[in-house]
Short mmCIF file of C-alpha atoms in Angstrom, two decimals:
data_model
loop_
_atom_site.label_atom_id
_atom_site.label_comp_id
_atom_site.label_asym_id
_atom_site.label_seq_id
_atom_site.Cartn_x
_atom_site.Cartn_y
_atom_site.Cartn_z
CA MET A 1 -6.76 46.41 -6.62
CA ILE A 2 -5.24 45.15 -9.88
CA VAL A 3 -4.22 41.53 -10.53
CA LEU A 4 -2.29 39.85 -13.33
CA GLY A 5 -3.75 36.43 -14.18
CA ILE A 6 -1.98 33.57 -15.96
CA GLU A 7 -3.72 30.51 -17.42
CA THR A 8 -1.83 27.46 -18.77
CA SER A 9 -3.93 24.46 -17.72
CA CYS A 10 -4.48 22.92 -21.15
CA ASP A 11 -4.07 24.19 -24.72
CA GLU A 12 -4.45 27.95 -24.36
CA THR A 13 -1.66 30.17 -23.09
CA ALA A 14 -3.26 33.28 -21.62
CA ALA A 15 -2.49 36.38 -19.57
CA ALA A 16 -4.83 39.15 -18.42
CA VAL A 17 -4.98 42.19 -16.18
CA VAL A 18 -8.23 42.79 -14.27
CA THR A 19 -9.31 45.37 -11.69
CA ALA A 20 -11.46 44.99 -8.60
CA ASP A 21 -14.16 47.16 -10.17
CA ARG A 22 -14.63 44.53 -12.89
CA ARG A 23 -12.63 46.13 -15.70
CA ILE A 24 -10.72 43.77 -17.97
CA LEU A 25 -7.75 45.91 -18.98
CA SER A 26 -6.27 43.18 -21.16
CA ASN A 27 -7.04 39.54 -21.96
CA VAL A 28 -4.56 37.87 -24.29
CA VAL A 29 -5.16 34.26 -25.37
CA LEU A 30 -2.93 32.19 -27.65
CA SER A 31 -4.60 29.01 -28.88
CA GLN A 32 -2.59 25.88 -29.68
CA LEU A 33 -5.17 24.42 -32.07
CA ASP A 34 -2.75 24.22 -34.98
CA GLU A 35 -0.21 22.29 -32.92
CA HIS A 36 -2.73 19.69 -31.74
CA ARG A 37 -4.99 19.41 -34.79
CA PRO A 38 -2.88 16.68 -36.51
CA TYR A 39 -3.41 14.46 -33.46
CA GLY A 40 -7.14 15.10 -33.08
CA GLY A 41 -6.73 16.19 -29.47
CA VAL A 42 -4.41 17.77 -26.93
CA VAL A 43 -0.96 16.20 -26.56
CA PRO A 44 0.33 17.14 -23.07
CA GLU A 45 4.03 17.32 -23.99
CA ILE A 46 3.37 19.61 -26.95
CA ALA A 47 1.08 21.79 -24.83
CA ALA A 48 3.68 22.26 -22.08
CA ARG A 49 6.42 23.20 -24.55
CA ALA A 50 4.14 25.70 -26.29
CA HIS A 51 3.31 27.35 -22.95
CA LEU A 52 7.01 27.63 -22.17
CA ASP A 53 7.75 29.15 -25.58
CA HIS A 54 5.09 31.87 -25.38
CA ILE A 55 4.27 32.70 -21.76
CA ASP A 56 6.85 35.50 -21.27
CA ARG A 57 5.77 37.30 -24.46
CA LEU A 58 2.06 37.03 -23.60
CA VAL A 59 2.56 38.37 -20.06
CA GLY A 60 4.46 41.31 -21.54
CA GLN A 61 1.72 41.89 -24.10
CA ALA A 62 -1.00 41.80 -21.44
CA MET A 63 0.87 44.31 -19.28
CA ASP A 64 1.49 46.61 -22.25
CA GLU A 65 -2.15 46.51 -23.37
CA ALA A 66 -3.24 47.30 -19.82
CA GLY A 67 -0.80 50.21 -19.67
CA MET A 68 0.62 48.80 -16.45
CA GLY A 69 3.98 48.07 -14.92
CA PHE A 70 4.52 45.31 -12.38
CA ALA A 71 4.75 47.96 -9.66
CA ASP A 72 1.09 48.83 -10.35
CA LEU A 73 -0.11 45.30 -9.50
CA SER A 74 -1.68 44.19 -6.23
CA GLY A 75 -0.96 40.52 -6.88
CA VAL A 76 -0.18 37.79 -9.40
CA ALA A 77 -2.58 34.86 -9.89
CA ALA A 78 -2.00 31.66 -11.85
CA THR A 79 -3.93 28.47 -12.41
CA GLY A 80 -2.54 26.04 -9.84
CA GLY A 81 -4.65 23.11 -11.06
CA PRO A 82 -6.43 21.02 -12.07
CA GLY A 83 -4.81 20.56 -15.45
CA LEU A 84 -2.10 19.02 -17.56
CA ILE A 85 0.70 19.18 -15.03
CA GLY A 86 3.42 20.35 -17.40
CA GLY A 87 1.44 23.38 -18.44
CA VAL A 88 0.31 24.18 -14.90
CA ILE A 89 3.94 24.16 -13.75
CA VAL A 90 4.88 26.69 -16.46
CA GLY A 91 2.17 29.13 -15.37
CA VAL A 92 2.77 28.72 -11.65
CA MET A 93 6.53 29.16 -11.90
CA THR A 94 6.12 32.25 -14.09
CA ALA A 95 3.72 33.82 -11.58
CA LYS A 96 5.94 32.93 -8.63
CA ALA A 97 8.95 34.52 -10.32
CA ILE A 98 7.06 37.78 -10.96
CA ALA A 99 5.70 37.81 -7.41
CA ALA A 100 9.11 37.14 -5.87
CA VAL A 101 11.00 39.73 -7.91
CA HIS A 102 8.43 42.49 -7.38
CA GLY A 103 7.39 41.66 -3.83
CA LEU A 104 3.78 40.86 -4.77
CA PRO A 105 1.30 38.38 -3.25
CA PHE A 106 1.06 35.09 -5.18
CA LEU A 107 -2.36 33.49 -5.64
CA ALA A 108 -2.80 29.89 -6.78
CA VAL A 109 -6.24 29.67 -8.37
CA ASN A 110 -8.29 26.54 -8.87
CA HIS A 111 -9.08 26.55 -12.59
CA LEU A 112 -12.63 25.40 -11.86
CA GLU A 113 -13.10 28.23 -9.38
CA GLY A 114 -12.03 30.61 -12.14
CA HIS A 115 -14.98 29.39 -14.22
CA ALA A 116 -17.26 29.32 -11.18
CA LEU A 117 -16.66 32.98 -10.33
CA THR A 118 -16.65 34.43 -13.86
CA ALA A 119 -20.33 35.39 -13.60
CA ARG A 120 -19.40 37.66 -10.69
CA LEU A 121 -16.90 39.42 -12.97
CA THR A 122 -19.31 39.84 -15.88
CA ASP A 123 -22.68 40.16 -14.13
CA ASP A 124 -21.94 40.82 -10.45
CA VAL A 125 -23.94 37.72 -9.46
CA ALA A 126 -24.49 37.50 -5.70
CA PHE A 127 -23.91 34.41 -3.59
CA PRO A 128 -25.42 31.86 -3.29
CA TYR A 129 -26.17 30.44 -6.73
CA LEU A 130 -26.49 27.15 -8.56
CA LEU A 131 -23.61 26.44 -10.94
CA LEU A 132 -23.62 24.13 -13.94
CA LEU A 133 -19.96 23.67 -14.89
CA VAL A 134 -19.75 22.05 -18.32
CA SER A 135 -16.64 21.53 -20.42
CA GLY A 136 -14.52 18.92 -22.15
CA GLY A 137 -13.19 17.61 -18.86
CA HIS A 138 -15.89 18.48 -16.34
CA CYS A 139 -19.62 18.18 -15.92
CA GLN A 140 -20.81 19.17 -12.45
CA LEU A 141 -23.66 20.82 -10.59
CA LEU A 142 -22.56 22.78 -7.53
CA LEU A 143 -24.07 25.01 -4.90
CA VAL A 144 -21.82 28.09 -4.71
CA GLU A 145 -22.12 29.81 -1.33
CA GLY A 146 -18.94 31.88 -1.43
CA VAL A 147 -15.30 31.93 -2.48
CA GLY A 148 -13.93 28.49 -1.65
CA ARG A 149 -17.38 27.29 -0.49
CA TYR A 150 -18.73 24.72 -2.95
CA SER A 151 -21.05 21.78 -2.44
CA LEU A 152 -21.12 19.17 -5.19
CA LEU A 153 -24.69 18.17 -6.06
CA GLY A 154 -23.93 15.94 -9.02
CA SER A 155 -21.21 14.94 -11.45
CA THR A 156 -20.78 12.77 -14.51
CA ILE A 157 -20.45 9.04 -13.96
CA ASP A 158 -18.66 8.59 -17.30
CA ASP A 159 -18.06 11.21 -20.01
CA ALA A 160 -18.12 14.95 -19.57
CA VAL A 161 -20.60 16.62 -21.91
CA GLY A 162 -17.85 18.46 -23.77
CA GLU A 163 -16.04 15.18 -24.31
CA ALA A 164 -19.25 13.71 -25.72
CA PHE A 165 -19.51 16.67 -28.11
CA ASP A 166 -15.91 16.17 -29.25
CA LYS A 167 -16.22 12.41 -29.74
CA THR A 168 -19.52 12.75 -31.59
CA ALA A 169 -17.99 15.32 -33.91
CA LYS A 170 -15.18 12.91 -34.69
CA MET A 171 -17.70 10.16 -35.49
CA LEU A 172 -19.38 12.55 -37.91
CA ASP A 173 -16.06 13.42 -39.60
CA LEU A 174 -16.32 17.02 -38.44
CA PRO A 175 -13.10 19.04 -38.08
CA TYR A 176 -11.20 19.60 -34.84
CA PRO A 177 -12.07 21.17 -32.42
CA GLY A 178 -15.21 19.08 -32.35
CA GLY A 179 -17.62 20.99 -30.11
CA PRO A 180 -17.80 24.20 -32.16
CA SER A 181 -17.83 22.21 -35.42
CA LEU A 182 -20.76 20.11 -34.25
CA GLU A 183 -22.75 23.18 -33.18
CA LYS A 184 -22.13 24.77 -36.57
CA ALA A 185 -23.22 21.62 -38.43
CA ALA A 186 -26.34 21.28 -36.27
CA VAL A 187 -27.68 24.67 -37.39
CA ALA A 188 -28.80 23.14 -40.70
CA GLY A 189 -30.05 19.90 -39.14
CA ASP A 190 -33.34 18.47 -37.91
CA PRO A 191 -33.07 17.79 -34.15
CA ALA A 192 -36.03 15.41 -34.29
CA ARG A 193 -34.63 13.26 -37.10
CA TYR A 194 -33.04 10.64 -34.83
CA ALA A 195 -34.57 9.35 -31.61
CA LEU A 196 -31.50 9.36 -29.40
CA PRO A 197 -31.52 8.44 -25.70
CA ARG A 198 -31.61 11.04 -22.93
CA PRO A 199 -29.32 9.47 -20.30
CA MET A 200 -30.55 9.60 -16.69
CA LEU A 201 -33.82 11.24 -17.78
CA GLY A 202 -36.41 10.90 -15.04
CA ARG A 203 -34.00 9.43 -12.52
CA PRO A 204 -33.57 11.05 -9.11
CA GLY A 205 -30.43 12.97 -8.23
CA CYS A 206 -28.18 15.28 -10.19
CA ASP A 207 -25.57 12.97 -11.69
CA PHE A 208 -24.93 12.95 -15.44
CA SER A 209 -24.16 10.28 -18.01
CA PHE A 210 -23.32 10.73 -21.69
CA SER A 211 -21.62 7.49 -22.76
CA GLY A 212 -24.92 5.86 -23.80
CA LEU A 213 -25.85 8.84 -25.95
CA LYS A 214 -22.42 8.81 -27.56
CA THR A 215 -22.70 5.06 -28.25
CA ALA A 216 -26.12 5.48 -29.86
CA VAL A 217 -24.66 8.08 -32.22
CA ARG A 218 -21.79 5.75 -33.07
CA HIS A 219 -24.14 2.91 -34.07
CA ILE A 220 -26.05 5.23 -36.42
CA ALA A 221 -22.93 6.84 -37.86
CA GLU A 222 -21.19 3.52 -38.53
CA ALA A 223 -24.15 2.37 -40.62
CA MET A 224 -23.95 5.41 -42.89
CA PRO A 225 -22.03 5.56 -46.19
CA ARG A 226 -18.74 7.42 -46.35
CA PRO A 227 -18.24 10.23 -46.95
CA LEU A 228 -21.23 11.20 -44.83
CA PRO A 229 -23.95 13.05 -46.75
CA GLU A 230 -24.19 16.61 -45.45
CA ARG A 231 -27.88 16.21 -44.60
CA GLU A 232 -27.26 13.11 -42.51
CA GLN A 233 -24.31 14.77 -40.82
CA ALA A 234 -26.36 17.86 -39.94
CA ASP A 235 -29.40 15.92 -38.72
CA LEU A 236 -27.37 13.62 -36.50
CA ALA A 237 -25.41 16.57 -35.08
CA ALA A 238 -28.65 18.42 -34.32
CA SER A 239 -30.25 15.33 -32.78
CA PHE A 240 -27.25 14.75 -30.53
CA GLN A 241 -27.13 18.39 -29.46
CA ALA A 242 -30.84 18.37 -28.59
CA ALA A 243 -30.46 15.19 -26.53
CA ALA A 244 -27.46 16.56 -24.65
CA ALA A 245 -29.24 19.83 -23.90
CA GLU A 246 -32.34 18.01 -22.64
CA SER A 247 -30.20 15.85 -20.38
CA LEU A 248 -28.57 18.95 -18.87
CA VAL A 249 -31.96 20.56 -18.35
CA ASN A 250 -33.31 17.46 -16.61
CA ARG A 251 -30.42 17.32 -14.14
CA CYS A 252 -30.64 21.05 -13.44
CA ARG A 253 -34.37 20.72 -12.85
CA ASN A 254 -33.67 18.10 -10.17
CA ALA A 255 -31.12 20.39 -8.54
CA MET A 256 -33.52 23.32 -8.52
CA THR A 257 -36.28 21.18 -7.05
CA GLY A 258 -34.00 19.99 -4.25
CA LEU A 259 -32.65 23.46 -3.50
CA SER A 260 -36.17 24.86 -3.26
CA GLN A 261 -36.45 22.89 -0.02
CA SER A 262 -32.93 23.12 1.41
CA HIS A 263 -31.79 26.53 0.07
CA PRO A 264 -34.83 28.54 -1.05
CA GLU A 265 -32.70 31.69 -1.23
CA VAL A 266 -30.95 30.31 -4.34
CA ARG A 267 -32.65 31.95 -7.35
CA THR A 268 -29.88 32.07 -9.98
CA LEU A 269 -28.47 29.44 -12.32
CA VAL A 270 -24.99 30.15 -13.66
CA VAL A 271 -23.63 28.04 -16.50
CA ALA A 272 -19.87 28.18 -17.09
CA GLY A 273 -17.17 26.32 -18.99
CA GLY A 274 -16.61 25.79 -22.69
CA VAL A 275 -19.97 24.13 -23.37
CA ALA A 276 -21.69 27.18 -21.83
CA SER A 277 -21.01 28.97 -25.12
CA ASN A 278 -23.31 26.55 -26.99
CA GLN A 279 -26.46 28.47 -27.96
CA THR A 280 -28.78 25.45 -27.92
CA VAL A 281 -27.73 24.69 -24.36
CA ARG A 282 -28.20 28.33 -23.35
CA VAL A 283 -31.69 28.54 -24.84
CA ALA A 284 -32.77 25.29 -23.17
CA LEU A 285 -31.50 26.39 -19.76
CA THR A 286 -33.03 29.84 -20.14
CA GLY A 287 -36.42 28.20 -20.65
CA LEU A 288 -35.93 26.02 -17.58
CA CYS A 289 -35.06 29.04 -15.45
CA ALA A 290 -38.14 30.93 -16.61
CA GLY A 291 -40.32 28.07 -15.42
CA PHE A 292 -38.66 28.01 -11.99
CA GLY A 293 -38.50 31.76 -11.48
CA TYR A 294 -34.69 31.65 -11.63
CA SER A 295 -32.39 34.17 -13.22
CA PHE A 296 -30.13 32.70 -15.90
CA THR A 297 -26.56 33.93 -16.25
CA ALA A 298 -23.78 32.84 -18.59
CA PRO A 299 -20.55 34.70 -19.34
CA PRO A 300 -19.97 35.89 -22.91
CA PRO A 301 -18.58 33.07 -25.07
CA ARG A 302 -15.04 34.50 -25.05
CA LEU A 303 -14.98 34.09 -21.25
CA CYS A 304 -16.51 30.59 -21.28
CA THR A 305 -13.46 28.95 -22.81
CA ASP A 306 -10.11 29.00 -21.02
CA ASN A 307 -8.84 32.53 -20.43
CA ALA A 308 -6.74 34.44 -17.93
CA ALA A 309 -9.31 37.14 -17.07
CA MET A 310 -11.23 34.58 -15.00
CA ILE A 311 -8.02 33.60 -13.20
CA ALA A 312 -7.19 37.24 -12.45
CA TRP A 313 -10.73 37.82 -11.16
CA ALA A 314 -10.64 34.72 -8.95
CA GLY A 315 -7.31 36.06 -7.67
CA ILE A 316 -8.99 39.35 -6.77
CA GLU A 317 -11.79 37.49 -4.96
CA ARG A 318 -9.23 35.55 -2.95
CA LEU A 319 -6.94 38.53 -2.32
CA ARG A 320 -9.87 40.46 -0.82
CA LEU A 321 -10.21 37.69 1.75
CA GLY A 322 -6.48 37.47 2.44
CA LEU A 323 -6.25 34.02 0.82
CA THR A 324 -2.75 34.25 -0.59
CA ASP A 325 -0.34 31.37 -1.19
CA GLY A 326 3.29 30.76 -0.38
CA LEU A 327 5.96 30.35 -3.03
CA ASP A 328 6.21 26.71 -1.99
CA PHE A 329 2.75 25.98 -3.46
CA ALA A 330 2.84 22.70 -5.43
CA PRO A 331 0.89 22.57 -8.72
CA ARG A 332 -1.99 20.08 -8.61
CA PRO A 333 -3.08 17.84 -11.51
CA ARG A 334 -6.36 17.25 -9.64
CA TRP A 335 -8.09 19.79 -7.42
CA PRO A 336 -11.82 19.30 -6.69
CA LEU A 337 -13.91 22.30 -5.74
CA ASP A 338 -15.66 20.23 -3.07
CA PRO A 339 -12.95 18.06 -1.48
CA ASP A 340 -15.47 16.43 0.87
CA ALA A 341 -17.60 15.03 -1.96
CA VAL A 342 -17.32 11.39 -2.94
CA SER A 343 -15.38 11.36 -6.20
CA MET A 344 -16.87 9.58 -9.19
CA GLN A 345 -13.37 9.34 -10.69
CA PRO A 346 -14.63 9.32 -14.30
CA ARG A 347 -12.15 8.00 -16.80
CA ALA A 348 -9.85 10.48 -18.47
CA THR A 349 -11.31 12.55 -21.27
CA ALA A 350 -10.56 11.86 -24.91
CA ARG A 351 -9.30 15.40 -25.26
CA HIS A 352 -6.38 14.49 -23.00
CA GLN A 353 -5.89 10.84 -23.86
CA GLN A 354 -5.27 10.43 -27.55
CA THR A 355 -2.53 7.79 -27.45
CA ALA A 356 -1.41 5.28 -24.88
CA GLN A 357 1.87 7.02 -24.17
CA HIS A 358 0.22 10.32 -23.15
CA THR A 359 -0.71 10.71 -19.52
CA PRO A 360 -4.33 12.00 -19.19
CA LEU A 361 -5.39 14.50 -16.52
CA ALA A 362 -8.87 15.98 -16.26
CA ALA A 363 -8.35 19.63 -17.06
CA ARG A 364 -10.40 20.92 -19.95
CA SER A 365 -12.63 23.72 -19.10
#
């Protein structure tokens, strides 16, 4: 079984070919950082046009690198949502066209499910497991019991953790994209320099909050001289990163405690999404897992950020179960993994709402 995956939900145009025995034959990703950097965030209209300009070439490149023709494929998968709707439409229509011309099954993949199942591609993680999904647009804890079987345990009531990283980086005059820049600056900093709040610490439940932490950083940063001294910049970055990691650990601890009663068979924590590539977060969660007797799994950093290999793999998982989609599938700007959960409806992320005229949609993974 071989599937072509296409990912166009935000600001990476990607195509990949993956096999059912977990071989990534190709994984091509074109970043749009240069196009969006002048605006300090993703501009939906620019993103959609860039996807349209490059998608055909990237699909061809992915097929060539895999040494495959379309006749060799078992199916074509594309991100069907959630995401910036213009980009999602480009990917879905491209996949539909390939499927229609070559008589292949079409698979509309939930972008979040792509992240959720990546650990099964890289580490063959068995169901069920606890998932911490952390990115610029999402911050959720979910019980993963199977393909399409997700139970939301907690979500952010305001900012996603990746959004908080990006906004904090901007406050510290760090370059775009903010998350990686902040992590780099924090390496030279003292994480104990500033006593920042740990939102929700000690409270019951698994919901997250990061707006208070972000505001505390803003008050400190605004009182500093400009340009920011490198030492102050590094210390505040490190202090923020430590606070964010401790907040994630606290919420995961609550989830593990609850699952020990309701689902004692769950013994693995998977962290996925862009923030999963942060080493401070990984180390903190690894320590938590050791204390609970859990296994800790995180995909390699290149598969934490948006990519098409995860979409192709999710397509394989769905194709195995016969979960194909018709060519009348409608792209979805919003698509929760657990549709029965009560939605927090957090406000749109800064990464997708830079100016009033741009329509924000939670999509960043």
